[in-house]
Amino acid sequence: MQLAFFPSRTLTTYLAKLFVVRILAVLIMLVLVLMMLDLLSNSGKILAVEGNGQGELLTYAGLRIPQLIQRFLPYSVLLATLISLVTLNQNSEVIAMKAAGLSAHQVLAPLLLTAAIVGGASFVFNERVVTRATATLKAWEAAEYGPIPEESNVRANVYLTDGENVLTAAQLAGSGNAIAMRKVTWYRRSPEGAIMEQVVADRATYAAPGWKLEDVERFEVATATSRKEAELLVGEGLTPDQIDLARIDPDAVPFWELGASIDAYEEAGRRTGELRAKWWHKLSGPLSSFLMPLLGAVAAFGLARSGQLFLRAIIGMALGFAYFVVDNAALAMGSFGGYPPFLAAWAPFFLFLLIGETLLIRTEE
């Protein structure tokens, strides 16, 4: 029996159902509370735009909820682990399972399997749903909650350079020669870097070569005068290929597309450490759910009557939150080159996997 991780199908099903119900309950509670707080802080900005109403608030909630699920699903697994294991301990079910000959790993195996499945589902959800919602929401925020952009491949807050000159756009949609920009600003600068002219336009399209600005307002710094023009051609040195490589938001690009974009960056001689670390983290992030039953396992064992059950639950929670702190710190270190990308994404996972296993073996096995 000691070599079989799932010696009882009935027990495995019972523990898995118990765990899944608590994960969903905690996740729904967290998302609802956080969504209400988010709406309280942002509803004024959304409704301030003429024509926006309840429909736009529901649209915002529909785009924001996937981000909240992505961020707080691992926390939900951690809290559900503690709730489940404390309940099982208080009801002496853990004692019954150990009296039947199950080891600590066999008690946790159904929870670990469930957490691994949740992590896999989280990865698919993140890459299929969250990335699209994030791209649309960022583009909408860049438009100050105006008309929602309907174009594909929407990006927000793009910054480009053409020699000394600078081109910025609040929104960018499309690819290749079909690229279109909205809320464009062109800065013509001197060789010393001083701004000589600022050009603001509502829209820009590729003119092969250069970019045609429409509904232009020009401001000359030297004379402090402004004038309006229907069209203006700028940035003849900027090509669509440069635009495509100008900005990659790893939160808005799926895992399988981000890898190809990183390769293109490397071929162009760009720095890719931050992007590579977040690419790896797209795998290690959802997999963190697998760690939570292991880190919270300290709450499952020990006599409930000893008075240390609450302390054990606190220790399990502290281990889980310590993982998230270390994970964020390592990812930040990897973003500015302090750690190699692979190490930044995976070192916290394997470190806490070893810590959890060591505690479980030394205290319960």
Coordinates of C-alpha atoms in Angstrom, one line a residue:
M1 CA 0.0 0.0 0.0
Q2 CA 2.8 2.4 0.8
L3 CA 4.0 2.3 -2.8
A4 CA 0.5 3.2 -4.3
F5 CA -0.2 6.9 -4.2
F6 CA -4.0 6.3 -4.8
P7 CA -4.8 3.1 -2.9
S8 CA -8.5 3.9 -2.7
R9 CA -10.6 5.2 -5.6
T10 CA -13.4 6.2 -3.3
L11 CA -11.1 8.2 -1.0
T12 CA -9.4 9.8 -3.9
T13 CA -12.7 11.0 -5.4
Y14 CA -13.9 12.2 -2.0
L15 CA -10.8 14.3 -1.4
A16 CA -10.7 15.7 -4.9
K17 CA -14.3 16.8 -4.8
L18 CA -13.8 18.3 -1.4
F19 CA -10.8 20.2 -2.6
V20 CA -12.3 21.4 -5.9
V21 CA -15.5 22.8 -4.2
R22 CA -13.4 24.8 -1.7
I23 CA -11.1 26.1 -4.5
L24 CA -14.1 27.4 -6.4
A25 CA -15.7 28.8 -3.3
V26 CA -12.6 30.8 -2.3
L27 CA -11.9 31.9 -5.8
I28 CA -15.5 33.2 -6.4
M29 CA -15.4 35.0 -3.0
L30 CA -12.0 36.7 -3.8
V31 CA -13.0 37.7 -7.4
L32 CA -16.3 39.1 -6.3
V33 CA -14.8 41.2 -3.5
L34 CA -11.9 42.5 -5.6
M35 CA -14.1 43.2 -8.6
M36 CA -16.4 45.3 -6.5
L37 CA -13.4 47.3 -5.1
D38 CA -12.0 47.7 -8.6
L39 CA -15.3 49.0 -9.9
L40 CA -15.5 51.5 -7.0
S41 CA -12.2 53.0 -8.1
N42 CA -12.7 52.9 -11.9
S43 CA -16.4 53.3 -12.5
G44 CA -16.1 57.1 -12.3
K45 CA -13.5 57.2 -15.1
I46 CA -15.6 54.9 -17.3
L47 CA -18.9 56.8 -16.8
A48 CA -17.2 60.1 -17.3
V49 CA -17.0 59.3 -21.0
E50 CA -20.1 60.5 -22.9
G51 CA -22.3 57.6 -24.0
N52 CA -20.9 55.1 -21.5
G53 CA -23.3 53.4 -19.1
Q54 CA -24.1 50.1 -17.5
G55 CA -23.1 48.2 -20.6
E56 CA -19.6 49.6 -20.5
L57 CA -19.3 48.8 -16.8
L58 CA -20.3 45.2 -17.6
T59 CA -17.7 45.1 -20.4
Y60 CA -15.0 46.3 -18.0
A61 CA -16.0 43.7 -15.5
G62 CA -15.9 41.0 -18.2
L63 CA -12.4 42.1 -19.2
R64 CA -11.1 42.5 -15.6
I65 CA -12.4 39.3 -14.1
P66 CA -10.1 37.0 -16.2
Q67 CA -7.1 39.0 -14.9
L68 CA -8.3 38.6 -11.3
I69 CA -8.8 34.8 -11.8
Q70 CA -5.3 34.5 -13.2
R71 CA -3.7 36.4 -10.4
F72 CA -5.6 34.9 -7.4
L73 CA -6.2 31.3 -8.5
P74 CA -2.9 30.1 -6.8
Y75 CA -4.0 32.0 -3.6
S76 CA -7.3 30.3 -3.8
V77 CA -5.7 26.9 -4.0
L78 CA -3.5 27.8 -1.0
L79 CA -6.5 28.9 1.1
A80 CA -8.6 26.0 0.0
T81 CA -5.8 23.6 1.0
L82 CA -5.7 25.1 4.5
I83 CA -9.5 25.0 4.9
S84 CA -9.7 21.4 3.6
L85 CA -6.8 20.0 5.7
V86 CA -7.8 21.8 8.9
T87 CA -11.4 20.4 8.5
L88 CA -10.1 16.9 7.8
N89 CA -7.8 17.2 10.9
Q90 CA -10.6 18.5 13.2
N91 CA -12.9 15.7 12.1
S92 CA -10.2 13.1 12.8
E93 CA -10.4 12.0 9.1
V94 CA -6.6 12.3 8.7
I95 CA -6.1 10.1 11.8
A96 CA -8.5 7.5 10.3
M97 CA -6.6 7.6 7.0
K98 CA -3.2 7.1 8.7
A99 CA -4.7 4.4 10.9
A100 CA -5.7 2.6 7.7
G101 CA -2.1 2.6 6.7
L102 CA -1.8 5.6 4.4
S103 CA 1.3 7.7 4.5
A104 CA 1.4 11.5 4.5
H105 CA 2.1 11.5 0.7
Q106 CA -0.9 9.2 0.1
V107 CA -3.1 11.5 2.1
L108 CA -2.0 14.5 0.0
A109 CA -1.8 12.7 -3.4
P110 CA -5.5 13.4 -4.4
L111 CA -5.0 17.1 -3.5
L112 CA -1.7 17.3 -5.5
L113 CA -3.3 15.6 -8.5
T114 CA -6.3 18.0 -8.3
A115 CA -3.9 21.0 -8.0
A116 CA -1.9 19.8 -11.0
I117 CA -5.1 19.6 -13.1
V118 CA -6.1 23.1 -11.9
G119 CA -2.7 24.4 -12.9
G120 CA -3.0 22.9 -16.4
A121 CA -6.5 24.4 -16.8
S122 CA -5.1 27.7 -15.5
F123 CA -2.4 27.7 -18.2
V124 CA -5.0 27.1 -21.0
F125 CA -7.3 29.8 -19.5
N126 CA -4.4 32.3 -19.2
E127 CA -3.2 31.8 -22.8
R128 CA -6.6 31.6 -24.5
V129 CA -8.7 34.1 -22.5
V130 CA -6.6 36.3 -20.2
T131 CA -4.1 37.4 -22.9
R132 CA -7.0 38.6 -25.2
A133 CA -8.8 40.3 -22.3
T134 CA -5.6 42.0 -21.2
A135 CA -4.8 43.3 -24.7
T136 CA -8.3 44.7 -25.2
L137 CA -8.4 46.3 -21.7
K138 CA -5.1 48.0 -22.1
A139 CA -6.1 49.4 -25.4
W140 CA -9.4 50.6 -24.0
E141 CA -7.6 52.2 -21.0
A142 CA -5.2 53.9 -23.4
A143 CA -8.3 55.4 -25.2
E144 CA -9.5 56.6 -21.8
Y145 CA -12.5 54.3 -21.9
G146 CA -13.7 55.8 -25.2
P147 CA -14.9 53.6 -28.1
I148 CA -13.6 50.0 -27.6
P149 CA -11.1 49.1 -30.4
E150 CA -12.3 46.3 -32.6
E151 CA -9.1 45.7 -34.5
S152 CA -7.0 42.7 -34.0
N153 CA -3.5 42.7 -32.6
V154 CA -4.2 45.8 -30.5
R155 CA -1.4 47.3 -28.5
A156 CA -1.2 50.3 -26.2
N157 CA 1.3 53.0 -25.5
V158 CA 3.8 52.4 -28.3
Y159 CA 7.1 54.3 -28.3
L160 CA 9.3 54.4 -31.4
T161 CA 12.5 56.3 -32.4
D162 CA 13.5 57.5 -35.9
G163 CA 17.0 58.9 -35.4
E164 CA 16.6 61.8 -33.1
N165 CA 12.9 62.0 -33.6
V166 CA 10.3 60.2 -31.5
L167 CA 6.9 58.7 -32.4
T168 CA 4.4 57.6 -29.8
A169 CA 0.9 56.2 -30.2
A170 CA -1.8 55.4 -27.6
Q171 CA -3.1 52.5 -29.7
L172 CA -1.6 50.4 -32.4
A173 CA -3.6 47.8 -34.4
G174 CA -2.8 45.4 -37.2
S175 CA 0.5 44.3 -38.6
G176 CA 2.6 44.8 -41.7
N177 CA 1.5 47.5 -44.1
A178 CA -2.0 47.4 -42.6
I179 CA -0.8 48.9 -39.3
A180 CA -2.9 51.8 -38.0
M181 CA -2.2 54.1 -35.0
R182 CA -4.5 56.3 -33.0
K183 CA -3.7 59.3 -30.8
V184 CA -0.3 59.8 -32.3
T185 CA 2.4 62.3 -31.2
W186 CA 5.5 63.1 -33.3
Y187 CA 8.4 64.9 -31.7
R188 CA 10.9 66.5 -34.1
R189 CA 14.2 67.0 -32.1
S190 CA 17.5 68.7 -32.7
P191 CA 20.8 66.7 -32.9
E192 CA 21.3 67.7 -29.2
G193 CA 17.9 66.1 -28.3
A194 CA 15.9 69.3 -27.7
I195 CA 12.3 69.2 -28.9
M196 CA 11.9 71.6 -31.9
E197 CA 8.3 70.7 -32.9
Q198 CA 5.4 68.6 -31.5
V199 CA 2.9 67.2 -33.9
V200 CA -0.4 65.7 -32.6
A201 CA -2.6 63.6 -34.8
D202 CA -5.8 61.5 -34.4
R203 CA -4.6 58.7 -36.7
A204 CA -1.6 57.5 -38.6
T205 CA -1.3 54.9 -41.4
Y206 CA 1.7 53.5 -43.4
A207 CA 2.4 55.5 -46.6
A208 CA 5.3 53.4 -47.9
P209 CA 7.7 55.0 -47.0
G210 CA 6.8 57.1 -44.0
W211 CA 3.6 57.5 -41.9
K212 CA 0.7 59.7 -42.9
L213 CA -0.7 61.6 -40.0
E214 CA -4.4 62.8 -40.3
D215 CA -6.1 65.7 -38.5
V216 CA -2.8 67.2 -37.6
E217 CA -2.0 70.0 -35.1
R218 CA 1.6 71.3 -35.2
F219 CA 3.3 73.3 -32.4
E220 CA 6.6 75.1 -33.1
V221 CA 8.6 75.4 -29.9
A222 CA 10.9 78.2 -31.1
T223 CA 8.0 80.5 -32.1
A224 CA 5.4 79.1 -29.7
T225 CA 2.9 79.0 -32.5
S226 CA 0.5 76.2 -33.6
R227 CA -1.4 75.5 -36.8
K228 CA -3.6 72.7 -38.1
E229 CA -3.2 70.6 -41.2
A230 CA -5.2 67.8 -42.8
E231 CA -2.2 65.5 -43.4
L232 CA 1.5 65.3 -42.7
L233 CA 4.1 62.7 -43.7
V234 CA 6.7 61.8 -41.0
G235 CA 9.0 59.0 -40.0
E236 CA 10.2 57.8 -43.4
G237 CA 12.9 55.7 -41.6
L238 CA 10.3 53.7 -39.7
T239 CA 9.2 50.5 -41.4
P240 CA 6.3 48.1 -40.4
D241 CA 8.9 45.5 -39.4
Q242 CA 10.4 47.9 -36.8
I243 CA 6.8 48.7 -35.6
D244 CA 6.1 45.0 -35.2
L245 CA 9.2 44.6 -33.0
A246 CA 8.6 47.9 -31.2
R247 CA 6.7 46.6 -28.2
I248 CA 5.8 43.2 -26.9
D249 CA 3.5 42.9 -23.9
P250 CA 4.1 39.4 -22.5
D251 CA 0.8 39.6 -20.6
A252 CA -1.1 40.1 -23.8
V253 CA 0.7 37.6 -26.0
P254 CA 0.0 33.8 -25.8
F255 CA 2.9 31.5 -24.8
W256 CA 3.3 30.0 -28.3
E257 CA 3.4 33.4 -30.0
L258 CA 5.6 35.0 -27.4
G259 CA 8.4 32.5 -28.1
A260 CA 8.5 33.4 -31.8
S261 CA 8.5 37.1 -30.9
I262 CA 11.5 36.7 -28.6
D263 CA 13.4 34.9 -31.3
A264 CA 12.7 37.8 -33.7
Y265 CA 14.0 40.2 -31.0
E266 CA 17.2 38.2 -30.6
E267 CA 17.8 38.2 -34.3
A268 CA 17.4 42.0 -34.3
G269 CA 20.0 42.2 -31.5
R270 CA 17.5 43.4 -28.8
R271 CA 17.7 42.5 -25.1
T272 CA 15.3 39.7 -24.3
G273 CA 16.1 38.8 -20.7
E274 CA 12.8 40.3 -19.3
L275 CA 10.7 38.7 -22.0
R276 CA 12.4 35.3 -21.7
A277 CA 11.8 35.3 -17.9
K278 CA 8.1 36.1 -18.3
W279 CA 7.9 33.4 -21.1
W280 CA 9.2 30.8 -18.7
H281 CA 6.9 32.2 -15.9
K282 CA 3.9 31.5 -18.1
L283 CA 4.7 27.8 -17.3
S284 CA 5.9 28.1 -13.7
G285 CA 3.1 30.5 -12.6
P286 CA 0.2 28.2 -13.2
L287 CA 2.2 25.2 -11.9
S288 CA 2.5 27.0 -8.6
S289 CA -0.9 25.6 -7.7
F290 CA 0.7 22.2 -7.5
L291 CA 2.9 23.5 -4.6
M292 CA 0.1 24.7 -2.4
P293 CA -1.1 21.4 -1.0
L294 CA 2.5 20.5 -0.2
L295 CA 3.2 23.8 1.5
G296 CA -0.1 23.7 3.4
A297 CA 0.4 20.1 4.4
V298 CA 1.7 21.1 7.9
A299 CA -2.0 21.9 8.8
A300 CA -3.1 18.3 8.0
F301 CA -1.1 16.5 10.6
G302 CA -0.7 16.7 14.4
L303 CA -3.5 16.2 16.9
A304 CA -6.2 18.8 16.8
R305 CA -6.6 18.5 20.6
S306 CA -3.0 19.6 21.1
G307 CA -4.0 23.2 20.6
Q308 CA -1.4 23.7 17.8
L309 CA -3.8 23.3 14.9
F310 CA -4.2 27.1 14.5
L311 CA -0.4 27.5 14.7
R312 CA 0.1 24.8 12.0
A313 CA -2.4 26.6 9.7
I314 CA -0.5 29.9 10.2
I315 CA 2.7 28.1 9.3
G316 CA 1.2 26.7 6.2
M317 CA -0.2 30.0 5.1
A318 CA 3.2 31.7 5.8
L319 CA 5.0 29.2 3.6
G320 CA 2.5 29.7 0.8
F321 CA 2.7 33.5 0.9
A322 CA 6.5 33.3 1.2
Y323 CA 6.6 31.5 -2.1
F324 CA 4.6 34.3 -3.8
V325 CA 7.0 36.9 -2.3
V326 CA 10.1 35.0 -3.4
D327 CA 8.6 34.3 -6.9
N328 CA 7.8 38.0 -7.5
A329 CA 11.3 39.1 -6.3
A330 CA 13.0 36.5 -8.5
L331 CA 11.0 37.6 -11.5
A332 CA 11.9 41.2 -10.8
M333 CA 15.6 40.3 -10.6
G334 CA 15.3 38.4 -13.9
S335 CA 13.7 41.4 -15.5
F336 CA 16.7 43.7 -15.1
G337 CA 19.3 40.9 -15.6
G338 CA 20.2 40.0 -12.0
Y339 CA 19.2 36.4 -12.6
P340 CA 19.2 34.3 -15.8
P341 CA 15.6 34.1 -17.2
F342 CA 15.2 30.3 -16.5
L343 CA 16.5 30.6 -13.0
A344 CA 14.3 33.7 -12.3
A345 CA 11.1 31.8 -13.3
W346 CA 11.9 28.3 -12.0
A347 CA 14.2 28.7 -8.9
P348 CA 11.4 29.7 -6.5
F349 CA 9.2 26.7 -7.6
F350 CA 12.0 24.1 -7.1
L351 CA 13.2 25.8 -3.9
F352 CA 9.8 25.6 -2.2
L353 CA 9.1 22.1 -3.7
L354 CA 12.2 21.0 -1.8
I355 CA 11.2 22.9 1.4
G356 CA 7.7 21.3 1.3
E357 CA 9.0 17.8 0.7
T358 CA 11.7 18.2 3.5
L359 CA 9.1 19.3 6.0
L360 CA 6.7 16.6 5.1
I361 CA 9.3 13.8 5.3
R362 CA 11.0 15.0 8.4
T363 CA 7.8 15.6 10.4
E364 CA 5.3 13.0 9.1
E365 CA 7.2 10.3 7.2

